[in-house]
Structures are given as C-alpha cells and as structure tokens.
Amino acid sequence: KGDWEIREDVRDELFWSPFVSSDAIEVTVDDGVVRLSGTVESWSERQTAEQNAYEAGAVRVDNDLRVRYGPDDLAP
C-alpha cells in the first residue's frame, strides 16, 4: 500500500472504532510508518488506536498520543 492509502485506512479504522474518539487524533504516514499524535482520554484508547493503525497496514507505529487520564509521563 502507498502512504496515502495507509493514512486513509488508519483514519477509517479510527473513525469506526467504538473505543477510540478519532476527532483529536492526527495521522501522518511516511514510508509505511504511521505517526499518531493528539490527545486521548485513556490508556486503553491510546493502545486501541495503535492496534487500529497496525490493522490498517502500518509497518510500524510511532504512538505519540497523550493520555488525558493516565500515567503522568503521558499526560498532555
């Protein structure tokens, strides 16, 4: 898949996931590597977003999502 296809597939996965609020997540792709950035509400939402990116075809995921309610080192 090309980067733009992966990006669109990741966005679709996040949009349709009942466990992720995709509104605050930015997706960029470079050579199949997906970078997720923004803020999510929980640690589980962060993990699910990463899993969705892999399911959409990411070669690797750089998960830079901040967690509003979670470990201090991941807080926004």
Tab-separated table of N, CA and C in Angstrom:
chain	number	residue	atom	x	y	z
A	1	LYS	N	0.842	-1.190	0.000
A	1	LYS	CA	0.000	0.000	0.000
A	1	LYS	C	0.881	1.245	0.000
A	2	GLY	N	0.369	2.289	-0.618
A	2	GLY	CA	1.038	3.574	-0.564
A	2	GLY	C	0.721	4.291	0.738
A	3	ASP	N	1.517	5.299	1.058
A	3	ASP	CA	1.319	6.050	2.300
A	3	ASP	C	-0.078	6.652	2.405
A	4	TRP	N	-0.567	7.210	1.292
A	4	TRP	CA	-1.887	7.842	1.351
A	4	TRP	C	-2.973	6.810	1.598
A	5	GLU	N	-2.799	5.580	1.062
A	5	GLU	CA	-3.792	4.517	1.302
A	5	GLU	C	-3.773	4.092	2.767
A	6	ILE	N	-2.576	3.944	3.305
A	6	ILE	CA	-2.458	3.573	4.719
A	6	ILE	C	-3.088	4.651	5.590
A	7	ARG	N	-2.810	5.899	5.272
A	7	ARG	CA	-3.363	7.014	6.054
A	7	ARG	C	-4.890	6.974	6.050
A	8	GLU	N	-5.479	6.794	4.885
A	8	GLU	CA	-6.934	6.739	4.800
A	8	GLU	C	-7.492	5.519	5.526
A	9	ASP	N	-6.809	4.381	5.414
A	9	ASP	CA	-7.261	3.172	6.102
A	9	ASP	C	-7.169	3.330	7.621
A	10	VAL	N	-6.110	3.981	8.097
A	10	VAL	CA	-5.986	4.232	9.543
A	10	VAL	C	-7.115	5.150	9.993
A	11	ARG	N	-7.354	6.198	9.250
A	11	ARG	CA	-8.450	7.112	9.605
A	11	ARG	C	-9.792	6.377	9.652
A	12	ASP	N	-10.032	5.495	8.679
A	12	ASP	CA	-11.270	4.714	8.679
A	12	ASP	C	-11.353	3.812	9.903
A	13	GLU	N	-10.257	3.121	10.206
A	13	GLU	CA	-10.231	2.237	11.389
A	13	GLU	C	-10.556	3.035	12.650
A	14	LEU	N	-9.932	4.203	12.801
A	14	LEU	CA	-10.166	5.019	13.995
A	14	LEU	C	-11.591	5.551	14.030
A	15	PHE	N	-12.098	5.969	12.871
A	15	PHE	CA	-13.449	6.511	12.806
A	15	PHE	C	-14.492	5.469	13.223
A	16	TRP	N	-14.330	4.244	12.746
A	16	TRP	CA	-15.322	3.208	13.017
A	16	TRP	C	-15.113	2.469	14.327
A	17	SER	N	-13.994	2.709	14.990
A	17	SER	CA	-13.741	2.030	16.261
A	17	SER	C	-14.645	2.597	17.354
A	18	PRO	N	-15.381	1.728	18.055
A	18	PRO	CA	-16.228	2.218	19.147
A	18	PRO	C	-15.415	2.585	20.390
A	19	PHE	N	-14.120	2.292	20.380
A	19	PHE	CA	-13.278	2.510	21.555
A	19	PHE	C	-12.331	3.689	21.416
A	20	VAL	N	-12.392	4.379	20.265
A	20	VAL	CA	-11.479	5.491	20.005
A	20	VAL	C	-12.271	6.697	19.520
A	21	SER	N	-11.977	7.861	20.094
A	21	SER	CA	-12.553	9.110	19.606
A	21	SER	C	-11.541	9.715	18.644
A	22	SER	N	-11.801	9.565	17.360
A	22	SER	CA	-10.823	9.934	16.346
A	22	SER	C	-10.715	11.438	16.117
A	23	ASP	N	-11.602	12.220	16.704
A	23	ASP	CA	-11.612	13.664	16.470
A	23	ASP	C	-10.304	14.346	16.856
A	24	ALA	N	-9.653	13.878	17.892
A	24	ALA	CA	-8.450	14.542	18.404
A	24	ALA	C	-7.162	13.827	18.011
A	25	ILE	N	-7.234	12.942	17.013
A	25	ILE	CA	-6.051	12.189	16.603
A	25	ILE	C	-5.629	12.606	15.199
A	26	GLU	N	-4.367	12.973	15.082
A	26	GLU	CA	-3.799	13.315	13.781
A	26	GLU	C	-2.974	12.131	13.299
A	27	VAL	N	-3.128	11.798	12.025
A	27	VAL	CA	-2.439	10.651	11.438
A	27	VAL	C	-1.526	11.134	10.309
A	28	THR	N	-0.254	10.785	10.391
A	28	THR	CA	0.674	11.031	9.291
A	28	THR	C	1.383	9.721	8.978
A	29	VAL	N	1.790	9.563	7.714
A	29	VAL	CA	2.446	8.323	7.289
A	29	VAL	C	3.654	8.671	6.435
A	30	ASP	N	4.769	8.002	6.716
A	30	ASP	CA	5.983	8.182	5.925
A	30	ASP	C	6.639	6.817	5.745
A	31	ASP	N	6.695	6.331	4.515
A	31	ASP	CA	7.259	5.010	4.204
A	31	ASP	C	6.613	3.889	5.009
A	32	GLY	N	5.303	3.968	5.177
A	32	GLY	CA	4.571	2.932	5.886
A	32	GLY	C	4.573	3.064	7.395
A	33	VAL	N	5.316	4.043	7.911
A	33	VAL	CA	5.374	4.273	9.361
A	33	VAL	C	4.311	5.307	9.730
A	34	VAL	N	3.381	4.895	10.566
A	34	VAL	CA	2.280	5.756	10.981
A	34	VAL	C	2.657	6.489	12.258
A	35	ARG	N	2.418	7.794	12.270
A	35	ARG	CA	2.620	8.575	13.484
A	35	ARG	C	1.257	9.057	13.946
A	36	LEU	N	0.906	8.699	15.184
A	36	LEU	CA	-0.337	9.140	15.797
A	36	LEU	C	-0.011	10.236	16.795
A	37	SER	N	-0.687	11.365	16.688
A	37	SER	CA	-0.464	12.444	17.648
A	37	SER	C	-1.800	13.042	18.038
A	38	GLY	N	-1.811	13.719	19.169
A	38	GLY	CA	-3.031	14.310	19.700
A	38	GLY	C	-3.238	13.849	21.123
A	39	THR	N	-4.466	13.967	21.599
A	39	THR	CA	-4.794	13.604	22.985
A	39	THR	C	-5.999	12.676	23.002
A	40	VAL	N	-5.879	11.617	23.793
A	40	VAL	CA	-6.988	10.688	24.001
A	40	VAL	C	-7.343	10.681	25.482
A	41	GLU	N	-8.458	10.077	25.813
A	41	GLU	CA	-8.957	10.118	27.183
A	41	GLU	C	-8.345	9.081	28.115
A	42	SER	N	-7.891	7.959	27.579
A	42	SER	CA	-7.441	6.877	28.459
A	42	SER	C	-6.300	6.082	27.828
A	43	TRP	N	-5.632	5.339	28.674
A	43	TRP	CA	-4.546	4.467	28.231
A	43	TRP	C	-5.069	3.424	27.252
A	44	SER	N	-6.239	2.859	27.529
A	44	SER	CA	-6.790	1.827	26.635
A	44	SER	C	-7.143	2.418	25.271
A	45	GLU	N	-7.599	3.665	25.231
A	45	GLU	CA	-7.894	4.301	23.951
A	45	GLU	C	-6.594	4.499	23.154
A	46	ARG	N	-5.520	4.847	23.837
A	46	ARG	CA	-4.215	5.007	23.195
A	46	ARG	C	-3.752	3.687	22.580
A	47	GLN	N	-3.861	2.606	23.349
A	47	GLN	CA	-3.448	1.285	22.866
A	47	GLN	C	-4.318	0.817	21.701
A	48	THR	N	-5.613	1.063	21.782
A	48	THR	CA	-6.525	0.648	20.713
A	48	THR	C	-6.238	1.403	19.421
A	49	ALA	N	-5.936	2.695	19.527
A	49	ALA	CA	-5.601	3.483	18.336
A	49	ALA	C	-4.365	2.910	17.649
A	50	GLU	N	-3.365	2.517	18.434
A	50	GLU	CA	-2.158	1.917	17.867
A	50	GLU	C	-2.487	0.594	17.178
A	51	GLN	N	-3.293	-0.222	17.820
A	51	GLN	CA	-3.699	-1.502	17.240
A	51	GLN	C	-4.462	-1.275	15.930
A	52	ASN	N	-5.344	-0.273	15.912
A	52	ASN	CA	-6.088	0.051	14.686
A	52	ASN	C	-5.145	0.437	13.554
A	53	ALA	N	-4.086	1.158	13.878
A	53	ALA	CA	-3.120	1.567	12.850
A	53	ALA	C	-2.425	0.346	12.250
A	54	TYR	N	-2.056	-0.613	13.090
A	54	TYR	CA	-1.441	-1.834	12.571
A	54	TYR	C	-2.430	-2.615	11.708
A	55	GLU	N	-3.673	-2.677	12.131
A	55	GLU	CA	-4.694	-3.388	11.364
A	55	GLU	C	-4.928	-2.743	10.001
A	56	ALA	N	-4.666	-1.442	9.911
A	56	ALA	CA	-4.861	-0.721	8.647
A	56	ALA	C	-3.676	-0.864	7.700
A	57	GLY	N	-2.590	-1.496	8.165
A	57	GLY	CA	-1.466	-1.732	7.273
A	57	GLY	C	-0.174	-1.039	7.626
A	58	ALA	N	-0.087	-0.452	8.808
A	58	ALA	CA	1.149	0.219	9.213
A	58	ALA	C	2.289	-0.782	9.341
A	59	VAL	N	3.463	-0.388	8.861
A	59	VAL	CA	4.664	-1.199	9.029
A	59	VAL	C	5.156	-1.066	10.471
A	60	ARG	N	5.078	0.170	10.978
A	60	ARG	CA	5.446	0.484	12.361
A	60	ARG	C	4.579	1.651	12.792
A	61	VAL	N	4.360	1.790	14.094
A	61	VAL	CA	3.560	2.894	14.608
A	61	VAL	C	4.370	3.667	15.639
A	62	ASP	N	4.504	4.973	15.405
A	62	ASP	CA	5.064	5.879	16.410
A	62	ASP	C	3.864	6.493	17.116
A	63	ASN	N	3.593	6.000	18.310
A	63	ASN	CA	2.412	6.432	19.051
A	63	ASN	C	2.793	7.578	19.975
A	64	ASP	N	2.518	8.797	19.517
A	64	ASP	CA	2.808	9.994	20.298
A	64	ASP	C	1.551	10.566	20.944
A	65	LEU	N	0.523	9.743	21.094
A	65	LEU	CA	-0.721	10.200	21.708
A	65	LEU	C	-0.512	10.477	23.189
A	66	ARG	N	-1.038	11.593	23.635
A	66	ARG	CA	-1.008	11.958	25.046
A	66	ARG	C	-2.299	11.443	25.682
A	67	VAL	N	-2.217	11.062	26.958
A	67	VAL	CA	-3.373	10.498	27.665
A	67	VAL	C	-3.858	11.497	28.712
A	68	ARG	N	-5.109	11.921	28.553
A	68	ARG	CA	-5.670	12.902	29.491
A	68	ARG	C	-5.767	12.323	30.912
A	69	TYR	N	-6.204	11.075	31.020
A	69	TYR	CA	-6.347	10.437	32.330
A	69	TYR	C	-5.517	9.164	32.327
A	70	GLY	N	-4.292	9.261	32.775
A	70	GLY	CA	-3.417	8.108	32.774
A	70	GLY	C	-2.088	8.424	33.421
A	71	PRO	N	-1.045	7.697	33.063
A	71	PRO	CA	0.274	7.918	33.644
A	71	PRO	C	0.750	9.353	33.408
A	72	ASP	N	1.401	9.935	34.417
A	72	ASP	CA	1.851	11.331	34.338
A	72	ASP	C	2.755	11.609	33.149
A	73	ASP	N	3.599	10.640	32.774
A	73	ASP	CA	4.522	10.889	31.681
A	73	ASP	C	3.829	10.931	30.315
A	74	LEU	N	2.562	10.534	30.256
A	74	LEU	CA	1.800	10.592	29.004
A	74	LEU	C	0.728	11.674	29.042
A	75	ALA	N	0.690	12.440	30.130
A	75	ALA	CA	-0.337	13.478	30.258
A	75	ALA	C	-0.047	14.636	29.315
A	76	PRO	N	-1.097	15.304	28.845
A	76	PRO	CA	-0.901	16.441	27.920
A	76	PRO	C	-0.270	17.631	28.623
